[in-house]
Coordinates of C-alpha atoms in Angstrom, one line a residue:
M1 CA 41.1 12.6 48.0
E2 CA 40.3 15.4 45.5
T3 CA 37.1 15.3 43.4
L4 CA 37.9 15.2 39.7
K5 CA 35.5 16.3 37.0
L6 CA 33.3 13.7 35.4
E7 CA 30.5 14.8 33.2
F8 CA 28.3 12.7 30.9
K9 CA 26.0 14.5 28.5
I10 CA 23.6 12.9 25.9
D11 CA 22.7 15.1 22.9
R12 CA 19.8 13.5 21.0
E13 CA 19.8 16.1 18.2
K14 CA 23.5 15.4 17.4
R15 CA 23.1 11.7 18.2
S16 CA 26.1 12.0 20.4
I17 CA 27.5 11.5 23.9
L18 CA 30.0 13.9 25.4
V19 CA 32.1 12.8 28.4
E20 CA 34.6 15.1 30.1
K21 CA 36.9 13.5 32.6
E22 CA 39.7 15.1 34.6
F23 CA 42.7 12.9 35.6
S24 CA 45.2 13.7 38.3
A25 CA 48.2 13.0 36.1
P26 CA 50.2 14.8 33.5
L27 CA 49.4 14.7 29.8
D28 CA 52.1 12.2 28.7
V29 CA 50.9 9.7 31.3
V30 CA 47.2 10.0 30.5
W31 CA 47.9 9.9 26.7
S32 CA 49.9 6.7 27.2
A33 CA 47.0 5.2 29.3
W34 CA 44.7 5.7 26.3
T35 CA 47.1 4.6 23.5
R36 CA 49.0 1.6 24.8
A37 CA 47.4 -1.9 24.9
E38 CA 49.1 -3.0 28.1
T39 CA 47.6 0.0 29.9
L40 CA 44.2 -0.1 28.2
D41 CA 43.9 -3.8 29.3
K42 CA 44.2 -2.6 32.9
W43 CA 41.2 -0.2 32.9
W44 CA 39.0 -0.3 29.8
A45 CA 36.5 -2.9 30.9
P46 CA 34.2 -2.4 33.9
K47 CA 35.0 -4.9 36.7
P48 CA 34.6 -7.8 37.0
W49 CA 35.1 -7.9 33.2
K50 CA 38.6 -7.5 31.7
A51 CA 39.8 -6.0 28.5
K52 CA 42.1 -8.3 26.5
T53 CA 43.9 -6.9 23.5
K54 CA 44.3 -9.3 20.5
R55 CA 46.2 -6.8 18.4
M56 CA 46.9 -3.0 18.4
N57 CA 48.6 -0.7 16.0
F58 CA 48.2 2.9 17.3
R59 CA 48.8 4.9 14.1
E60 CA 46.6 6.5 11.5
N61 CA 44.8 3.7 9.6
G62 CA 45.8 1.3 12.4
S63 CA 43.4 -0.4 14.7
W64 CA 42.9 -1.9 18.1
L65 CA 41.1 -5.3 18.3
Y66 CA 40.1 -6.3 21.8
A67 CA 37.7 -8.4 23.8
M68 CA 35.7 -7.6 26.8
Q69 CA 36.0 -10.8 28.8
S70 CA 33.7 -11.9 31.6
P71 CA 35.0 -13.8 34.7
E72 CA 33.4 -16.9 33.1
G73 CA 35.4 -16.4 29.9
E74 CA 32.6 -15.0 27.7
E75 CA 34.1 -12.6 25.2
H76 CA 32.6 -9.7 23.2
Y77 CA 34.9 -8.2 20.6
A78 CA 35.3 -4.6 19.4
L79 CA 37.4 -2.9 16.8
A80 CA 38.7 0.7 17.0
Q81 CA 40.0 2.0 13.7
Y82 CA 42.2 5.1 14.0
K83 CA 41.6 7.7 11.4
E84 CA 43.5 10.7 12.8
I85 CA 46.2 11.0 15.5
V86 CA 47.8 14.2 16.7
Q87 CA 50.3 13.2 19.3
E88 CA 49.3 14.1 22.9
Q89 CA 46.4 16.2 21.5
R90 CA 43.7 14.0 20.1
F91 CA 42.8 10.9 18.2
V92 CA 39.7 10.1 16.1
G93 CA 38.4 6.7 15.1
L94 CA 35.6 4.4 14.3
D95 CA 34.4 2.0 16.9
S96 CA 32.5 -1.2 16.0
F97 CA 31.4 -4.5 17.5
C98 CA 33.0 -7.4 15.6
D99 CA 34.1 -11.0 15.9
E100 CA 37.4 -12.3 17.1
N101 CA 38.9 -11.7 13.6
G102 CA 37.8 -8.1 13.4
V103 CA 34.9 -8.7 11.0
I104 CA 32.4 -5.9 11.9
N105 CA 28.9 -6.9 13.0
E106 CA 26.7 -4.6 10.8
D107 CA 23.7 -5.3 13.0
L108 CA 25.1 -3.5 16.1
P109 CA 25.7 0.3 16.6
K110 CA 28.9 1.9 15.3
S111 CA 30.3 5.2 16.5
T112 CA 32.9 7.8 15.7
W113 CA 35.1 8.7 18.6
K114 CA 37.0 11.9 19.1
V115 CA 39.2 11.9 22.1
E116 CA 40.9 15.2 23.0
F117 CA 43.5 15.8 25.7
E118 CA 44.0 19.1 27.4
P119 CA 46.8 19.6 29.9
E120 CA 45.9 21.6 33.1
G121 CA 49.0 21.9 35.2
S122 CA 49.6 18.5 36.9
H123 CA 46.1 17.3 35.7
T124 CA 44.8 16.4 32.2
L125 CA 41.2 16.9 31.0
V126 CA 40.1 14.3 28.5
I127 CA 37.1 15.1 26.3
I128 CA 35.4 12.2 24.6
E129 CA 32.7 12.7 22.0
T130 CA 31.0 9.7 20.4
E131 CA 28.6 10.2 17.5
Y132 CA 26.1 7.6 16.2
E133 CA 24.6 7.3 12.7
T134 CA 21.0 7.2 14.1
E135 CA 19.1 8.0 17.2
E136 CA 18.2 4.3 17.4
A137 CA 21.9 3.4 17.5
L138 CA 22.4 5.9 20.3
D139 CA 19.5 4.4 22.2
A140 CA 20.8 0.9 21.7
I141 CA 24.3 1.7 23.0
L142 CA 22.7 3.4 26.1
K143 CA 20.5 0.3 26.7
M144 CA 23.6 -1.8 26.5
G145 CA 24.9 0.0 29.6
F146 CA 27.5 2.3 27.9
Q147 CA 27.1 5.1 30.4
E148 CA 27.5 2.9 33.5
G149 CA 30.3 0.7 31.9
F150 CA 32.3 3.6 30.5
T151 CA 32.0 5.6 33.8
A152 CA 33.3 2.5 35.7
G153 CA 36.2 2.2 33.3
L154 CA 37.2 5.9 33.7
L155 CA 37.1 5.6 37.5
Q156 CA 39.3 2.5 37.2
L157 CA 41.8 4.6 35.2
D158 CA 41.8 7.0 38.1
E159 CA 42.7 4.1 40.4
H160 CA 45.5 3.0 38.0
L161 CA 47.0 6.4 37.7
E162 CA 47.1 6.8 41.5
K163 CA 49.4 3.7 41.6
I164 CA 52.0 5.0 39.2

Protein backbone atom coordinates (compact mmCIF):
# COMPACT_ATOMS: atom_id res chain seq x y z
CA MET A 1 0.00 0.00 0.00
CA GLU A 2 1.29 3.46 -0.87
CA THR A 3 2.16 6.01 1.77
CA LEU A 4 -0.05 9.06 1.59
CA LYS A 5 0.95 12.46 2.96
CA LEU A 6 -0.23 13.30 6.47
CA GLU A 7 1.29 16.36 8.16
CA PHE A 8 0.11 18.02 11.36
CA LYS A 9 1.63 21.40 12.29
CA ILE A 10 0.85 23.57 15.30
CA ASP A 11 1.55 27.32 14.96
CA ARG A 12 1.32 28.99 18.37
CA GLU A 13 1.86 32.52 16.98
CA LYS A 14 -1.13 32.17 14.63
CA ARG A 15 -3.07 30.08 17.20
CA SER A 16 -3.68 27.56 14.45
CA ILE A 17 -3.33 23.94 13.41
CA LEU A 18 -2.50 23.04 9.82
CA VAL A 19 -3.18 19.52 8.60
CA GLU A 20 -2.33 18.32 5.10
CA LYS A 21 -3.72 14.93 4.09
CA GLU A 22 -3.47 13.21 0.73
CA PHE A 23 -6.19 10.77 -0.29
CA SER A 24 -5.99 8.12 -3.01
CA ALA A 25 -9.25 9.18 -4.64
CA PRO A 26 -10.36 11.80 -7.16
CA LEU A 27 -11.56 15.24 -6.10
CA ASP A 28 -15.31 14.61 -6.49
CA VAL A 29 -15.16 11.52 -4.26
CA VAL A 30 -13.12 13.24 -1.53
CA TRP A 31 -15.31 16.37 -1.66
CA SER A 32 -18.39 14.21 -1.21
CA ALA A 33 -16.81 12.44 1.80
CA TRP A 34 -16.37 15.82 3.54
CA THR A 35 -19.74 17.33 2.61
CA ARG A 36 -22.36 14.56 2.92
CA ALA A 37 -23.70 13.49 6.32
CA GLU A 38 -24.03 9.80 5.42
CA THR A 39 -20.31 9.65 4.54
CA LEU A 40 -19.09 11.88 7.38
CA ASP A 41 -20.87 9.56 9.83
CA LYS A 42 -18.68 6.69 8.57
CA TRP A 43 -15.30 8.29 9.31
CA TRP A 44 -15.43 11.53 11.32
CA ALA A 45 -15.26 10.08 14.86
CA PRO A 46 -12.21 8.08 16.03
CA LYS A 47 -13.07 4.44 16.72
CA PRO A 48 -14.68 3.08 18.82
CA TRP A 49 -16.71 6.33 18.83
CA LYS A 50 -19.14 7.06 16.00
CA ALA A 51 -20.32 10.30 14.44
CA LYS A 52 -24.10 10.66 14.30
CA THR A 53 -25.62 13.50 12.28
CA LYS A 54 -28.72 15.12 13.76
CA ARG A 55 -29.11 17.54 10.84
CA MET A 56 -27.02 18.88 7.99
CA ASN A 57 -27.56 21.60 5.42
CA PHE A 58 -24.35 21.96 3.41
CA ARG A 59 -24.71 25.44 1.96
CA GLU A 60 -23.50 28.93 2.86
CA ASN A 61 -25.13 29.89 6.18
CA GLY A 62 -26.14 26.25 6.63
CA SER A 63 -24.85 23.97 9.37
CA TRP A 64 -24.01 20.44 10.46
CA LEU A 65 -25.16 19.40 13.95
CA TYR A 66 -23.71 16.07 15.00
CA ALA A 67 -22.77 14.02 18.02
CA MET A 68 -19.67 12.01 18.80
CA GLN A 69 -21.16 8.89 20.38
CA SER A 70 -19.28 6.43 22.60
CA PRO A 71 -19.94 2.68 22.51
CA GLU A 72 -21.81 3.17 25.83
CA GLY A 73 -24.08 5.83 24.27
CA GLU A 74 -22.41 8.93 25.76
CA GLU A 75 -22.82 11.87 23.35
CA HIS A 76 -20.85 15.08 22.80
CA TYR A 77 -22.39 17.49 20.30
CA ALA A 78 -20.73 19.93 17.89
CA LEU A 79 -22.00 22.46 15.39
CA ALA A 80 -20.28 23.41 12.14
CA GLN A 81 -21.66 26.62 10.63
CA TYR A 82 -20.74 27.03 6.94
CA LYS A 83 -19.76 30.59 5.98
CA GLU A 84 -18.24 30.10 2.51
CA ILE A 85 -18.47 27.23 0.03
CA VAL A 86 -16.73 27.06 -3.34
CA GLN A 87 -17.81 23.76 -4.91
CA GLU A 88 -14.98 21.17 -5.00
CA GLN A 89 -12.42 23.84 -3.97
CA ARG A 90 -12.95 24.87 -0.35
CA PHE A 91 -15.31 25.54 2.48
CA VAL A 92 -14.94 27.76 5.54
CA GLY A 93 -16.91 27.59 8.72
CA LEU A 94 -17.11 28.01 12.47
CA ASP A 95 -16.90 24.96 14.69
CA SER A 96 -18.28 24.96 18.24
CA PHE A 97 -19.18 22.54 20.98
CA CYS A 98 -22.91 22.66 21.73
CA ASP A 99 -25.87 20.79 23.17
CA GLU A 100 -28.19 18.44 21.28
CA ASN A 101 -30.21 21.45 20.05
CA GLY A 102 -27.20 23.31 18.66
CA VAL A 103 -26.95 25.84 21.50
CA ILE A 104 -23.25 26.75 21.61
CA ASN A 105 -21.27 26.17 24.82
CA GLU A 106 -19.38 29.45 25.25
CA ASP A 107 -17.06 27.88 27.86
CA LEU A 108 -15.41 25.54 25.33
CA PRO A 109 -13.01 26.45 22.50
CA LYS A 110 -14.40 27.56 19.14
CA SER A 111 -12.48 27.51 15.88
CA THR A 112 -12.62 28.71 12.30
CA TRP A 113 -12.04 25.91 9.81
CA LYS A 114 -10.80 26.39 6.26
CA VAL A 115 -10.77 23.16 4.26
CA GLU A 116 -9.21 23.29 0.78
CA PHE A 117 -9.18 20.56 -1.86
CA GLU A 118 -6.44 20.26 -4.49
CA PRO A 119 -6.70 17.59 -7.19
CA GLU A 120 -3.42 15.81 -7.96
CA GLY A 121 -4.18 13.35 -10.75
CA SER A 122 -5.99 10.37 -9.22
CA HIS A 123 -5.25 11.73 -5.72
CA THR A 124 -6.62 14.70 -3.78
CA LEU A 125 -4.75 16.82 -1.24
CA VAL A 126 -6.92 18.27 1.53
CA ILE A 127 -5.49 21.19 3.50
CA ILE A 128 -7.28 21.88 6.78
CA GLU A 129 -6.46 24.98 8.81
CA THR A 130 -8.15 25.58 12.14
CA GLU A 131 -7.69 28.90 13.94
CA TYR A 132 -8.51 29.61 17.58
CA GLU A 133 -9.34 32.90 19.32
CA THR A 134 -6.67 32.45 22.00
CA GLU A 135 -3.60 30.36 22.69
CA GLU A 136 -5.49 28.93 25.68
CA ALA A 137 -8.24 27.70 23.34
CA LEU A 138 -5.61 26.07 21.12
CA ASP A 139 -4.01 24.39 24.15
CA ALA A 140 -7.41 23.23 25.42
CA ILE A 141 -8.32 21.57 22.11
CA LEU A 142 -4.94 19.83 21.98
CA LYS A 143 -5.37 18.60 25.57
CA MET A 144 -8.77 17.19 24.54
CA GLY A 145 -6.91 14.93 22.09
CA PHE A 146 -7.68 16.78 18.85
CA GLN A 147 -4.47 15.71 17.10
CA GLU A 148 -4.87 12.02 17.93
CA GLY A 149 -8.62 11.95 17.28
CA PHE A 150 -8.53 13.91 14.01
CA THR A 151 -5.60 11.85 12.73
CA ALA A 152 -7.53 8.66 13.50
CA GLY A 153 -10.57 10.00 11.64
CA LEU A 154 -8.51 10.94 8.58
CA LEU A 155 -6.99 7.45 8.49
CA GLN A 156 -10.52 6.00 8.73
CA LEU A 157 -11.43 8.09 5.67
CA ASP A 158 -8.51 6.41 3.86
CA GLU A 159 -10.04 3.03 4.77
CA HIS A 160 -13.50 4.14 3.61
CA LEU A 161 -12.16 5.41 0.28
CA GLU A 162 -10.34 2.13 -0.36
CA LYS A 163 -13.70 0.30 -0.21
CA ILE A 164 -15.46 2.42 -2.84
